[in-house]
PDB file of C-alpha atoms and ligand atoms in Angstrom:
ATOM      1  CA  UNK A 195      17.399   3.140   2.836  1.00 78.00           C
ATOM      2  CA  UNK A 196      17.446   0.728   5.831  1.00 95.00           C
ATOM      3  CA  UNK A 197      13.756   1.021   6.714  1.00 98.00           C
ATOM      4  CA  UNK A 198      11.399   0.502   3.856  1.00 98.00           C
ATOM      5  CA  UNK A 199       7.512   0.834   3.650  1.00 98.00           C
ATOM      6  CA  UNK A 200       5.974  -0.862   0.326  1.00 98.00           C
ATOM      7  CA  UNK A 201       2.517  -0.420  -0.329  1.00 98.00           C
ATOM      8  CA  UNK A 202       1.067  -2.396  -3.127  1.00 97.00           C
ATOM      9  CA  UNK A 203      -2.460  -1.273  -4.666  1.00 92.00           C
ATOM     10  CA  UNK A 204      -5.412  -3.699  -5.485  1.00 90.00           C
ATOM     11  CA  UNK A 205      -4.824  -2.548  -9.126  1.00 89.00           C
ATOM     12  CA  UNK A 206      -1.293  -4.195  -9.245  1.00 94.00           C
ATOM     13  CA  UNK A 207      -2.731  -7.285  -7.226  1.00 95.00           C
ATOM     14  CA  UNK A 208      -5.846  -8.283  -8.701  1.00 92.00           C
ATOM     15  CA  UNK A 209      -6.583  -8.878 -12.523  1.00 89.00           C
ATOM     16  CA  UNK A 210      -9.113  -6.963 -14.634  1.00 82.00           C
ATOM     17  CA  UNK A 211     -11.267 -10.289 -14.721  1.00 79.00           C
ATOM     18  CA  UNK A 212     -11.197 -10.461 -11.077  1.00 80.00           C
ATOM     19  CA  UNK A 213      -8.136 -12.899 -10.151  1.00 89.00           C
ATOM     20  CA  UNK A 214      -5.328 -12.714  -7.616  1.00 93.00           C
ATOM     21  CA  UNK A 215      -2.254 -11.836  -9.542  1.00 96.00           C
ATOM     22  CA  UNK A 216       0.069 -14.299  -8.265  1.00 96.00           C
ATOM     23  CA  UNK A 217       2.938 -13.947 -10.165  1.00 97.00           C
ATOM     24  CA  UNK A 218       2.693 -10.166  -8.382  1.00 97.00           C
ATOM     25  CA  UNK A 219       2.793 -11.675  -4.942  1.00 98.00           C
ATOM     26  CA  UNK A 220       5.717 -14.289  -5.121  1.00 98.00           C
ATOM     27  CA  UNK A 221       7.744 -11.372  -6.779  1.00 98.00           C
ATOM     28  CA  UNK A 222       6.661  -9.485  -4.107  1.00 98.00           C
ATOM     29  CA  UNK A 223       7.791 -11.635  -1.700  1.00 98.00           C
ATOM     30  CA  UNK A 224      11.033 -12.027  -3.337  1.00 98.00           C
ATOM     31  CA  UNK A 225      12.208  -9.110  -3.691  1.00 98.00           C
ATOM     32  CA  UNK A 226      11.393  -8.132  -0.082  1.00 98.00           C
ATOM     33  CA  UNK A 227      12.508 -11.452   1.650  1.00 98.00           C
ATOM     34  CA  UNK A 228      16.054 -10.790  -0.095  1.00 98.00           C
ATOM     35  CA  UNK A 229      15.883  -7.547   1.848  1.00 98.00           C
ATOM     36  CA  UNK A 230      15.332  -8.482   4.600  1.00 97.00           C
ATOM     37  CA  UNK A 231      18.310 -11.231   4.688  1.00 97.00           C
ATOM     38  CA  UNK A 232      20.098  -8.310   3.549  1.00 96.00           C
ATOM     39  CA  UNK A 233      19.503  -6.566   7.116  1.00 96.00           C
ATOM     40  CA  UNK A 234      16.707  -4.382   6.423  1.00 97.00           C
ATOM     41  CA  UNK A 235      13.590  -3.696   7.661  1.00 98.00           C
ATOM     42  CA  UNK A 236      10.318  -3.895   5.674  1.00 98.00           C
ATOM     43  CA  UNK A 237       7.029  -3.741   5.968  1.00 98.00           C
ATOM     44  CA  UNK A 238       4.293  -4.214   3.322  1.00 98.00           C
ATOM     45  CA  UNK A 239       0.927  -2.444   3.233  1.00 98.00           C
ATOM     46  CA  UNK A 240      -1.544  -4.529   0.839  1.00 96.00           C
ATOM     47  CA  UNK A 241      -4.801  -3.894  -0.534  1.00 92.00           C
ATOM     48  CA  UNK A 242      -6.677  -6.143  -2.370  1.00 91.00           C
ATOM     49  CA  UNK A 243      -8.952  -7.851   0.396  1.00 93.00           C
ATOM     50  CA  UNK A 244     -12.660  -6.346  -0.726  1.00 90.00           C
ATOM     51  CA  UNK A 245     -11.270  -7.697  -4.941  1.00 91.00           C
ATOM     52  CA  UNK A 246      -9.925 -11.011  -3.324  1.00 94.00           C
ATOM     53  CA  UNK A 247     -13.167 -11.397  -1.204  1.00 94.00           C
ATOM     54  CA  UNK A 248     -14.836 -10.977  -4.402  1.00 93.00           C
ATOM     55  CA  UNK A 249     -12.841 -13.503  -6.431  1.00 93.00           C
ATOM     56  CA  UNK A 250     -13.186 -16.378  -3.554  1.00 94.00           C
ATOM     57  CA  UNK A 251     -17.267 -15.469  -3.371  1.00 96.00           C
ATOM     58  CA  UNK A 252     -17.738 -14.956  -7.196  1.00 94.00           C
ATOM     59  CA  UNK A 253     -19.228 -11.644  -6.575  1.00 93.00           C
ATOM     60  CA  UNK A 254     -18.486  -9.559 -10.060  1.00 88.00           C
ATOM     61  CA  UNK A 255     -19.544  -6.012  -9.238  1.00 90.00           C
ATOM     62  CA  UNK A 256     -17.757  -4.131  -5.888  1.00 87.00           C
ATOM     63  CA  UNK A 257     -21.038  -3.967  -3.343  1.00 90.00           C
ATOM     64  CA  UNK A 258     -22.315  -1.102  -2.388  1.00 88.00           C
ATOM     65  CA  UNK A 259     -23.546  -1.541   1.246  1.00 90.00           C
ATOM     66  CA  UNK A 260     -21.218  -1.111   3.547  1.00 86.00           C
ATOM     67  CA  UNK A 261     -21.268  -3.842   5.627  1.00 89.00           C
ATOM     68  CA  UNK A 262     -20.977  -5.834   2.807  1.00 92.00           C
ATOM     69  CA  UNK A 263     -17.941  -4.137   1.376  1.00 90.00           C
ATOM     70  CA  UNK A 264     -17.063  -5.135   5.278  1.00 91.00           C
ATOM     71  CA  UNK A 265     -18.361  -8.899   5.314  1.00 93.00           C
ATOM     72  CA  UNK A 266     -16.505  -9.330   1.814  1.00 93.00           C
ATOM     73  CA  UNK A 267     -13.475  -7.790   2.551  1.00 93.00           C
ATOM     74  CA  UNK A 268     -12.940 -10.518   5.845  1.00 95.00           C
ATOM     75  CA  UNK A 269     -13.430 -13.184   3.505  1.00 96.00           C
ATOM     76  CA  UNK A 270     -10.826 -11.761   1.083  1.00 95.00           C
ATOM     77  CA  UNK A 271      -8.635 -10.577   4.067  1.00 96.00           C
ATOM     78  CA  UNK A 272      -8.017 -14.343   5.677  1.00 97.00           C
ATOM     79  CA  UNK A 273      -7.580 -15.358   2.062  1.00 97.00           C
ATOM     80  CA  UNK A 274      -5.146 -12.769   0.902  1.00 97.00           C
ATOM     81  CA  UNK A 275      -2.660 -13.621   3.943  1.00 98.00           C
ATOM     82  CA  UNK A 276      -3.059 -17.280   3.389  1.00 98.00           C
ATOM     83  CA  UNK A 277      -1.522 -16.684   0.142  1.00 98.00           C
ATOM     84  CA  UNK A 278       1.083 -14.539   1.205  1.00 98.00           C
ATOM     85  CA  UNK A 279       2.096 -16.520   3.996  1.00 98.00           C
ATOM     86  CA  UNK A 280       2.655 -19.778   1.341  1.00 98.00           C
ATOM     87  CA  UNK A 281       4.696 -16.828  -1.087  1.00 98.00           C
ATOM     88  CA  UNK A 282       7.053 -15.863   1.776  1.00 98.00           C
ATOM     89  CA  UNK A 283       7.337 -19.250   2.863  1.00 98.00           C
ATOM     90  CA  UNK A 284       9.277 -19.908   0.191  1.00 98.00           C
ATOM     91  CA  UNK A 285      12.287 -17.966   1.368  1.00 98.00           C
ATOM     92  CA  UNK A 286      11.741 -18.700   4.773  1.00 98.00           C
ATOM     93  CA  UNK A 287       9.863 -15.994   5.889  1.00 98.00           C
ATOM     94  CA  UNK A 288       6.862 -15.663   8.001  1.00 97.00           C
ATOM     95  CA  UNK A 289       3.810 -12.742   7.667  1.00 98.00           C
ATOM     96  CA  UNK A 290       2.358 -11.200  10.663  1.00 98.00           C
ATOM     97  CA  UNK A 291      -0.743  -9.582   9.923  1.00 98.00           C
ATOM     98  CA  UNK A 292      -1.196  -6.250  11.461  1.00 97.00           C
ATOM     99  CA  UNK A 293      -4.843  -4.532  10.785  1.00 95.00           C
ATOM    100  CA  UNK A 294      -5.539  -1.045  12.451  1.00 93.00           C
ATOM    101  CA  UNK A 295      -7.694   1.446  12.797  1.00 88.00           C
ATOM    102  CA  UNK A 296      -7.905   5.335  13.026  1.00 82.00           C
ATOM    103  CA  UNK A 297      -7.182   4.488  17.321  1.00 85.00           C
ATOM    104  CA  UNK A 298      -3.550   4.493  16.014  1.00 88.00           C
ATOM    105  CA  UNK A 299      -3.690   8.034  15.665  1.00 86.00           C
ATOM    106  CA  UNK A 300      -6.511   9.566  18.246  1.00 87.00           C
ATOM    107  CA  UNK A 301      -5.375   7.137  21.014  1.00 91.00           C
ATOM    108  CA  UNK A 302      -1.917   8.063  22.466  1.00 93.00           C
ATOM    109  CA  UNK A 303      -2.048   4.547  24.248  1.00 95.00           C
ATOM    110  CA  UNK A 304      -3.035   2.477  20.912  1.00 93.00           C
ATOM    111  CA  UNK A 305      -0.470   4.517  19.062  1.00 94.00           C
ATOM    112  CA  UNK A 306       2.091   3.169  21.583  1.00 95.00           C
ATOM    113  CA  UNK A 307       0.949  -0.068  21.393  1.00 95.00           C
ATOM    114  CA  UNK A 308       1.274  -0.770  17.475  1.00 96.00           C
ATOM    115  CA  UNK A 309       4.585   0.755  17.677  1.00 96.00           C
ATOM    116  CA  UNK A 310       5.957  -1.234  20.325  1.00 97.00           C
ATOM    117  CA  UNK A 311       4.620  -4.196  17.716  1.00 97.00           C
ATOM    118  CA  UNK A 312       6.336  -2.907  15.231  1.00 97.00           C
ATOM    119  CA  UNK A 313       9.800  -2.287  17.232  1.00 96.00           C
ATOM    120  CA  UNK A 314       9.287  -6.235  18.156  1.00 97.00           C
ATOM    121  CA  UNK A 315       8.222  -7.461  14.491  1.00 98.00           C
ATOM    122  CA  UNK A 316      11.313  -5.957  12.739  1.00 97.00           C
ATOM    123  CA  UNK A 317      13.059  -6.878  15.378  1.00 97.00           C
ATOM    124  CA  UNK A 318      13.102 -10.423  14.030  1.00 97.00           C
ATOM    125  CA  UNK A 319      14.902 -11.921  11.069  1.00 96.00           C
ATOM    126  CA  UNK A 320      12.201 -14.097   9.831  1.00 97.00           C
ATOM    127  CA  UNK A 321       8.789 -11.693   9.848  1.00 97.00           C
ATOM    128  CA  UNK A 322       7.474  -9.636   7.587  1.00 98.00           C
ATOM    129  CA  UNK A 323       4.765  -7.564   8.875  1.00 98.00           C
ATOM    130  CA  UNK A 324       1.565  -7.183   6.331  1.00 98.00           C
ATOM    131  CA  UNK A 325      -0.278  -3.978   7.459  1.00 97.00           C
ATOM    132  CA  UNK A 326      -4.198  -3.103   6.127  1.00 95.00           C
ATOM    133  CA  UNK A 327      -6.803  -1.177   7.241  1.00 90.00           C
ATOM    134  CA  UNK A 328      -9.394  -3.164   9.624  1.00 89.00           C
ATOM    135  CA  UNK A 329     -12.491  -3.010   7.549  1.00 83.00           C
ATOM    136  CA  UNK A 330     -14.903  -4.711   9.755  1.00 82.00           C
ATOM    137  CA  UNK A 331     -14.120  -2.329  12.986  1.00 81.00           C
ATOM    138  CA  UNK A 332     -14.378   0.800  10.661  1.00 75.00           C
ATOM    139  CA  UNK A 333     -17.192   2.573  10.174  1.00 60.00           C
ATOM    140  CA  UNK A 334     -17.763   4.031   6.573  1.00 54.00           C
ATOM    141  CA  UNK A 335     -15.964   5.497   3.748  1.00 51.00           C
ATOM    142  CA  UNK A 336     -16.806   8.662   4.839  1.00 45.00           C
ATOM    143  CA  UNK A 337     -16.689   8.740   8.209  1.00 49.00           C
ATOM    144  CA  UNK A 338     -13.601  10.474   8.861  1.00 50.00           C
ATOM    145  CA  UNK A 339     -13.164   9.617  12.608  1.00 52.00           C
ATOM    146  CA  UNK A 340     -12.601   6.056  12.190  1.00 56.00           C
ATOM    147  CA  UNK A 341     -11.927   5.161   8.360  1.00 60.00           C
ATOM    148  CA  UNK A 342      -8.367   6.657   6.897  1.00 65.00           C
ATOM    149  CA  UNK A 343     -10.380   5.752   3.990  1.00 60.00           C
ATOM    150  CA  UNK A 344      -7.349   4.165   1.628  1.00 80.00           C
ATOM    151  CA  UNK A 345      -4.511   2.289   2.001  1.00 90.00           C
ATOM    152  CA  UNK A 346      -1.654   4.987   0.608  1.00 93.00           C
ATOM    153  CA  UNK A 347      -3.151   7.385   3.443  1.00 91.00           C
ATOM    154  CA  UNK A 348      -2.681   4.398   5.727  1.00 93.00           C
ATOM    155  CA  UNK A 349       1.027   3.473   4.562  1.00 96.00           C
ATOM    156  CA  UNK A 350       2.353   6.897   4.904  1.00 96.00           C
ATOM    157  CA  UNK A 351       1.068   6.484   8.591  1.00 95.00           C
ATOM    158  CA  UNK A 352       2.499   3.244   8.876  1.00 96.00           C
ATOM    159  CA  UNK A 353       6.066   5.205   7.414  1.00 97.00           C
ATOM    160  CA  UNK A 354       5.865   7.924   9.723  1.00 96.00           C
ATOM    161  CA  UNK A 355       5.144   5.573  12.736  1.00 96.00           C
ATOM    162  CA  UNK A 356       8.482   3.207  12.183  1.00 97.00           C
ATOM    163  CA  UNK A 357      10.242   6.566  11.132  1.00 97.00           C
ATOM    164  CA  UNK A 358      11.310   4.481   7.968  1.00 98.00           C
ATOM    165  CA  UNK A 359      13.523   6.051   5.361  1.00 97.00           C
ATOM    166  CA  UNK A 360      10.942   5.384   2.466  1.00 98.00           C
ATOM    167  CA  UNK A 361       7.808   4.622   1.457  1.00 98.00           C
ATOM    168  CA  UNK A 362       7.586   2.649  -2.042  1.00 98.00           C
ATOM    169  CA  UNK A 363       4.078   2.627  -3.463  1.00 98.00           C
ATOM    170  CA  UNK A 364       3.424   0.320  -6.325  1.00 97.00           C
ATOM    171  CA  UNK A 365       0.760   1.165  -8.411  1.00 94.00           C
ATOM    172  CA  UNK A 366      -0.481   0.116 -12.091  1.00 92.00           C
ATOM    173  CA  UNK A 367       0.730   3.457 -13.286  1.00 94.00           C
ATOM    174  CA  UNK A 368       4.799   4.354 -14.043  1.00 97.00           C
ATOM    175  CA  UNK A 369       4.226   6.985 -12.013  1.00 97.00           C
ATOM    176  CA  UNK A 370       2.592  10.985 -11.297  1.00 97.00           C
ATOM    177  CA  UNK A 371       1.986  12.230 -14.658  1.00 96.00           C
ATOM    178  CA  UNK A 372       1.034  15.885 -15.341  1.00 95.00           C
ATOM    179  CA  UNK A 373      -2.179  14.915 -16.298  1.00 92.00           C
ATOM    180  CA  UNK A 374      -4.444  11.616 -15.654  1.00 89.00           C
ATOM    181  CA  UNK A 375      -2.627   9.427 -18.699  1.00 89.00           C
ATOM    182  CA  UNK A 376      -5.887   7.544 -19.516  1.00 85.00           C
ATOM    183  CA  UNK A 377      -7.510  11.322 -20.366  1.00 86.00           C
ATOM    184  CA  UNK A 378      -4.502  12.700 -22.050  1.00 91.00           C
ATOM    185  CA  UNK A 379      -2.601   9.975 -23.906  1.00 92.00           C
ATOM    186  CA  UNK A 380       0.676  12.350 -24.536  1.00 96.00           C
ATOM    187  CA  UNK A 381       0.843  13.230 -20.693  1.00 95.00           C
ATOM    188  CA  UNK A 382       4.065  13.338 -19.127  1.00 97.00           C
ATOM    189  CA  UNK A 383       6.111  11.414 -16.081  1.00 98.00           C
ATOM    190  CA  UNK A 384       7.156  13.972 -13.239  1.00 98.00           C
ATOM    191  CA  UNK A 385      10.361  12.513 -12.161  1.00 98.00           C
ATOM    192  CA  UNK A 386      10.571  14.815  -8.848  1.00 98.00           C
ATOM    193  CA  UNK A 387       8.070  16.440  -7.132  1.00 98.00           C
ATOM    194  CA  UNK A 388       9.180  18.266  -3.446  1.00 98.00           C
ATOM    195  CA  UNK A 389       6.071  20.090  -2.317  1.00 97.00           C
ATOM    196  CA  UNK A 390       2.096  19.178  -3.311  1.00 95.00           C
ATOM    197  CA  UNK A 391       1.027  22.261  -5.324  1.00 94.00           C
ATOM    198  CA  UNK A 392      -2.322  23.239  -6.514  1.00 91.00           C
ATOM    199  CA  UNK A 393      -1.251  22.237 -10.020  1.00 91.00           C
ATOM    200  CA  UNK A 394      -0.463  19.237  -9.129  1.00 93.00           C
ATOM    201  CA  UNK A 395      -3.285  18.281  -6.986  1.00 90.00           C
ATOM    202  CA  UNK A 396      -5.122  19.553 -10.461  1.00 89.00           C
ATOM    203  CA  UNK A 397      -3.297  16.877 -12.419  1.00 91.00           C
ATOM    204  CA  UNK A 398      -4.491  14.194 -10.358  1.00 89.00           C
ATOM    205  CA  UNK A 399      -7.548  12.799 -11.825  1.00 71.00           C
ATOM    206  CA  UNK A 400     -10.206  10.742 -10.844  1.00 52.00           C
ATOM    207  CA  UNK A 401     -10.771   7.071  -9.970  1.00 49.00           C
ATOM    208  CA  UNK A 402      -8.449   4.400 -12.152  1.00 46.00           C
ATOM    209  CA  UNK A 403      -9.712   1.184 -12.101  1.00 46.00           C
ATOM    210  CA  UNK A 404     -12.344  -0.818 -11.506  1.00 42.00           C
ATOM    211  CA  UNK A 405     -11.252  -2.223  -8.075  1.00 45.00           C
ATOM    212  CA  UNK A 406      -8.565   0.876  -6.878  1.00 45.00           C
ATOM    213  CA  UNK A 407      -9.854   2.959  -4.690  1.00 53.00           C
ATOM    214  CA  UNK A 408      -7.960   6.042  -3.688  1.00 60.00           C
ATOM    215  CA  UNK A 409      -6.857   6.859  -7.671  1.00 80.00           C
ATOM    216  CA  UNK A 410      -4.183   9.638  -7.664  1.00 90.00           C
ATOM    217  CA  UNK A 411      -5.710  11.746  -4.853  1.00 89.00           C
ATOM    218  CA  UNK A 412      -5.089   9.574  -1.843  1.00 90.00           C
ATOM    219  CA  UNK A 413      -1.578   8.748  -3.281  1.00 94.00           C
ATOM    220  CA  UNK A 414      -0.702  12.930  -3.209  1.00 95.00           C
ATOM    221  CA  UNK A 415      -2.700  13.074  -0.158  1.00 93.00           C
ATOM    222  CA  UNK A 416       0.083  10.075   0.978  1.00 95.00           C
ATOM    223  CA  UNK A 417       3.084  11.858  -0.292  1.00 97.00           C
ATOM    224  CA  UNK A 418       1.970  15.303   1.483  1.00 97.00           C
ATOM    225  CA  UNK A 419       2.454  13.307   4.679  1.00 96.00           C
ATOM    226  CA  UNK A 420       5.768  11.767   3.724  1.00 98.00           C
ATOM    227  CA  UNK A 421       7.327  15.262   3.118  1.00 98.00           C
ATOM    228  CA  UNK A 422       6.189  16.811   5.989  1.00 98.00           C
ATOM    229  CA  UNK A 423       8.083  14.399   8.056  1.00 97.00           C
ATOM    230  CA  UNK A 424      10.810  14.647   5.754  1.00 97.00           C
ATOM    231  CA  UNK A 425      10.839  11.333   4.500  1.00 98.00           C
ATOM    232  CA  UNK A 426      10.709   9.604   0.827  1.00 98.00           C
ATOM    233  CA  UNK A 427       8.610   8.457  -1.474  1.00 98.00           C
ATOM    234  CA  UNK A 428       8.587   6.710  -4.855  1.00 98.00           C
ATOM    235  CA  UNK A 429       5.379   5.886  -6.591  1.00 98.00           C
ATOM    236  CA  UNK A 430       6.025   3.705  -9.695  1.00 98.00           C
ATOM    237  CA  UNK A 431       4.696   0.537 -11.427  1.00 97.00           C
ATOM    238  CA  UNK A 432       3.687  -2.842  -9.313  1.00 96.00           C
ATOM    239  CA  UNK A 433       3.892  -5.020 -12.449  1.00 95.00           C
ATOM    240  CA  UNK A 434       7.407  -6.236 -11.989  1.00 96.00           C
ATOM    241  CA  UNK A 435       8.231  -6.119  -8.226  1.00 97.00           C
ATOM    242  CA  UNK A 436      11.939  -6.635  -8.862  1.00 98.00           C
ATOM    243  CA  UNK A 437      11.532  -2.690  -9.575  1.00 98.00           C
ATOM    244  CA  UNK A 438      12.007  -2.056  -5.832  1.00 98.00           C
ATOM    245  CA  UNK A 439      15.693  -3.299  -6.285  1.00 98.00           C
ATOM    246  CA  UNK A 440      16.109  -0.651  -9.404  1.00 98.00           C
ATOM    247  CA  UNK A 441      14.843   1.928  -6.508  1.00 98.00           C
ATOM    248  CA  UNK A 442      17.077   0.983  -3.882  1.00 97.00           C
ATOM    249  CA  UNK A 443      19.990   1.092  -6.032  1.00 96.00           C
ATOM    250  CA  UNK A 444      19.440   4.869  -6.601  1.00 95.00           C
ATOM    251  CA  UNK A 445      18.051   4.090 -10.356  1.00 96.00           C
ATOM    252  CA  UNK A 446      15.850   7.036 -11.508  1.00 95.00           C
ATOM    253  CA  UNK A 447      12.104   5.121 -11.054  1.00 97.00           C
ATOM    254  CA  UNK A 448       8.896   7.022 -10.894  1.00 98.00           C
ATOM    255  CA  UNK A 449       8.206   9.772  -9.175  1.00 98.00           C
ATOM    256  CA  UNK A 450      10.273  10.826  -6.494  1.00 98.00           C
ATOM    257  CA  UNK A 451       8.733  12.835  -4.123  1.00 98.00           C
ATOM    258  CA  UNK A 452      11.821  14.284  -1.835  1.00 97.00           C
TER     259      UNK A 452
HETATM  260  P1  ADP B 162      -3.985   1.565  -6.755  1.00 57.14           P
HETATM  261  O1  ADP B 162      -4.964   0.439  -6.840  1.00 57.14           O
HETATM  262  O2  ADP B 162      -2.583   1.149  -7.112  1.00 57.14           O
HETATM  263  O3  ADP B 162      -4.051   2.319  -5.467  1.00 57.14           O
HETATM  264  P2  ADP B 162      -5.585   3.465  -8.321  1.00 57.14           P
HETATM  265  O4  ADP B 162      -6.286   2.795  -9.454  1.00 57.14           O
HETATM  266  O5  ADP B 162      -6.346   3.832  -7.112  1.00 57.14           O
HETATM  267  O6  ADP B 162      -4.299   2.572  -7.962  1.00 57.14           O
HETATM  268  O7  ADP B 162      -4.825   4.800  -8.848  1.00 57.14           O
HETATM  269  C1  ADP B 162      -3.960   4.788  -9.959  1.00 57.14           C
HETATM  270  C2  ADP B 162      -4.634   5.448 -11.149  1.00 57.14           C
HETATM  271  O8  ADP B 162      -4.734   6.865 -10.965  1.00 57.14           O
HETATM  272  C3  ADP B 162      -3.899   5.348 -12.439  1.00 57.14           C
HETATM  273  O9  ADP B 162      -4.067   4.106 -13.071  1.00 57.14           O
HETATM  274  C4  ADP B 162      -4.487   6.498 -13.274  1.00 57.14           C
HETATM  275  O10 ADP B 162      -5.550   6.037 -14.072  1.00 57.14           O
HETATM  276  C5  ADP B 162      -5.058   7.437 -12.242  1.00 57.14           C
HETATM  277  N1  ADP B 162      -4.518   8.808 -12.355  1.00 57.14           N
HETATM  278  C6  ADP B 162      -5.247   9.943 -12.259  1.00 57.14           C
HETATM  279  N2  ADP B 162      -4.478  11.053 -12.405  1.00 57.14           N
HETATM  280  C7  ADP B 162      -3.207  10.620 -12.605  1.00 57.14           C
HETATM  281  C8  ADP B 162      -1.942  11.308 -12.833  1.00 57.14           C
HETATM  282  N3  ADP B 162      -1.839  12.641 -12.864  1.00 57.14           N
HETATM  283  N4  ADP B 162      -0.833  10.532 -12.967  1.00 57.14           N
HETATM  284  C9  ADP B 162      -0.903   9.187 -12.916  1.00 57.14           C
HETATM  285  N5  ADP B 162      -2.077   8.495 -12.730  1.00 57.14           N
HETATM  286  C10 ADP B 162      -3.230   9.194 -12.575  1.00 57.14           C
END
């Protein structure tokens, strides 16, 4: 793969008692700096803003309003690429952050415009574009016409739009299980998966964690999107990013959906 999409979930970035994982993020930015010296092209969809908005304004419980979830998730969002930018600087690289809307897809002309971004961004040798979903412009979880509503909806976007070869979702989970693991302790890893049946969509359970949002759902949701462009995905475990060089070197990680 040449052209990668990782997408890293707010379960795999912030702690249980609310702190930024950062041994996650220099890993993170590790791994993918090294690819991209290597030649290729990468781009990282993060969550986490709304849990690091919460750390940096010692808020314990997610809000419910909206516009709080909004107004929290700015705070987080400046706060999140700070510390990313000081993780890649360490190799050198720089972030650009890229937030976007539902426009991408409804507006032809906005939909040109973040692509010709993208074209430019990987373009260079020492950016690394950070995509997330612009939570202050969007309106609420459920409205439809503006919110994609999660992140691995968002990054399968995001791989469609660069046409990249893969999409690499890191979760806090080893990957799609045949039924939700924290229900049925002797469920089992799918290693492959190539089209979203009803029994699978059956196996996907609800909500994880405490700060996750999409759960299983949005993930299948993601990976229905990736195979009807043809494309790959791997959804596997966040904890050690150095995973994503297991993955690229054709090791059997996850879930494959193909
Ligand atoms: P993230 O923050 O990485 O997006 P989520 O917490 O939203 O992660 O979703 C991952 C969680 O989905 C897992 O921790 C698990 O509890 C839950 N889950 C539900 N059904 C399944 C399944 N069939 N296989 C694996 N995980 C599942």
């Amino acid at each position: 793969a040449d052209r990668i999409v990782v997408k890293v979930g707010t379960s795999t970035l912030i702690r249980q008692n609310s702190k930024i994982n950062l041994d996650v993020i220099k890993k993170l930015a590790h791994a993918l700096s090294i690819l991209k010296k290597e030649g290729k092209d990468v781009v990282l969809v993060s969550s986490g803003a709304i849990g690091v908005g919460m750390g940096v304004l010692g808020i314990d419980k997610r809000p419910i309003k909206i516009s709080k979830q909004q107004a929290v998730a700015a705070v987080g969002q400046a706060e999140l690429m700070q510390i990313y930018n000081e993780a890649f600087h360490e190799y050198g690289m720089s972030v650009a952050q890229i937030l976007i809307t539902r426009d991408i897809i409804d507006y032809p002309e906005s939909h040109t415009n973040v692509m010709n971004s993208f074209q430019e961004l990987l373009s260079m040798d020492n950016a690394i574009p950070i995509v997330n979903e612009n939570d202050s412009v969007t309106v609420s979880e459920l409205d439809h016409h503006t919110k994609f509503g999660d992140n691995d909806q968002l990054s399968a976007i995001v791989t469609n739009l660069v046409d990249a070869d893969l999409l690499i979702m890191l979760s806090d989970i080893d990957g799609f299980y045949n039924a939700n693991p924290l229900k049925v302790p002797d469920a089992k890893l799918v290693s492959t998966i190539d089209s979203i049946s009803p029994t699978i969509i059956a196996a996907a359970g609800g909500h994880g964690t405490k700060f996750g949002t999409g759960g299983m759902t949005t993930k299948l949701k993601a990976a229905e999107r990736i195979l009807k462009h043809n494309q790959q995905m791997v959804l596997t475990n966040g904890k050690n990013p150095d995973i994503i060089f297991n993955i690229l070197s054709g090791d059997p990680v996850g879930t494959l959906f193909s």
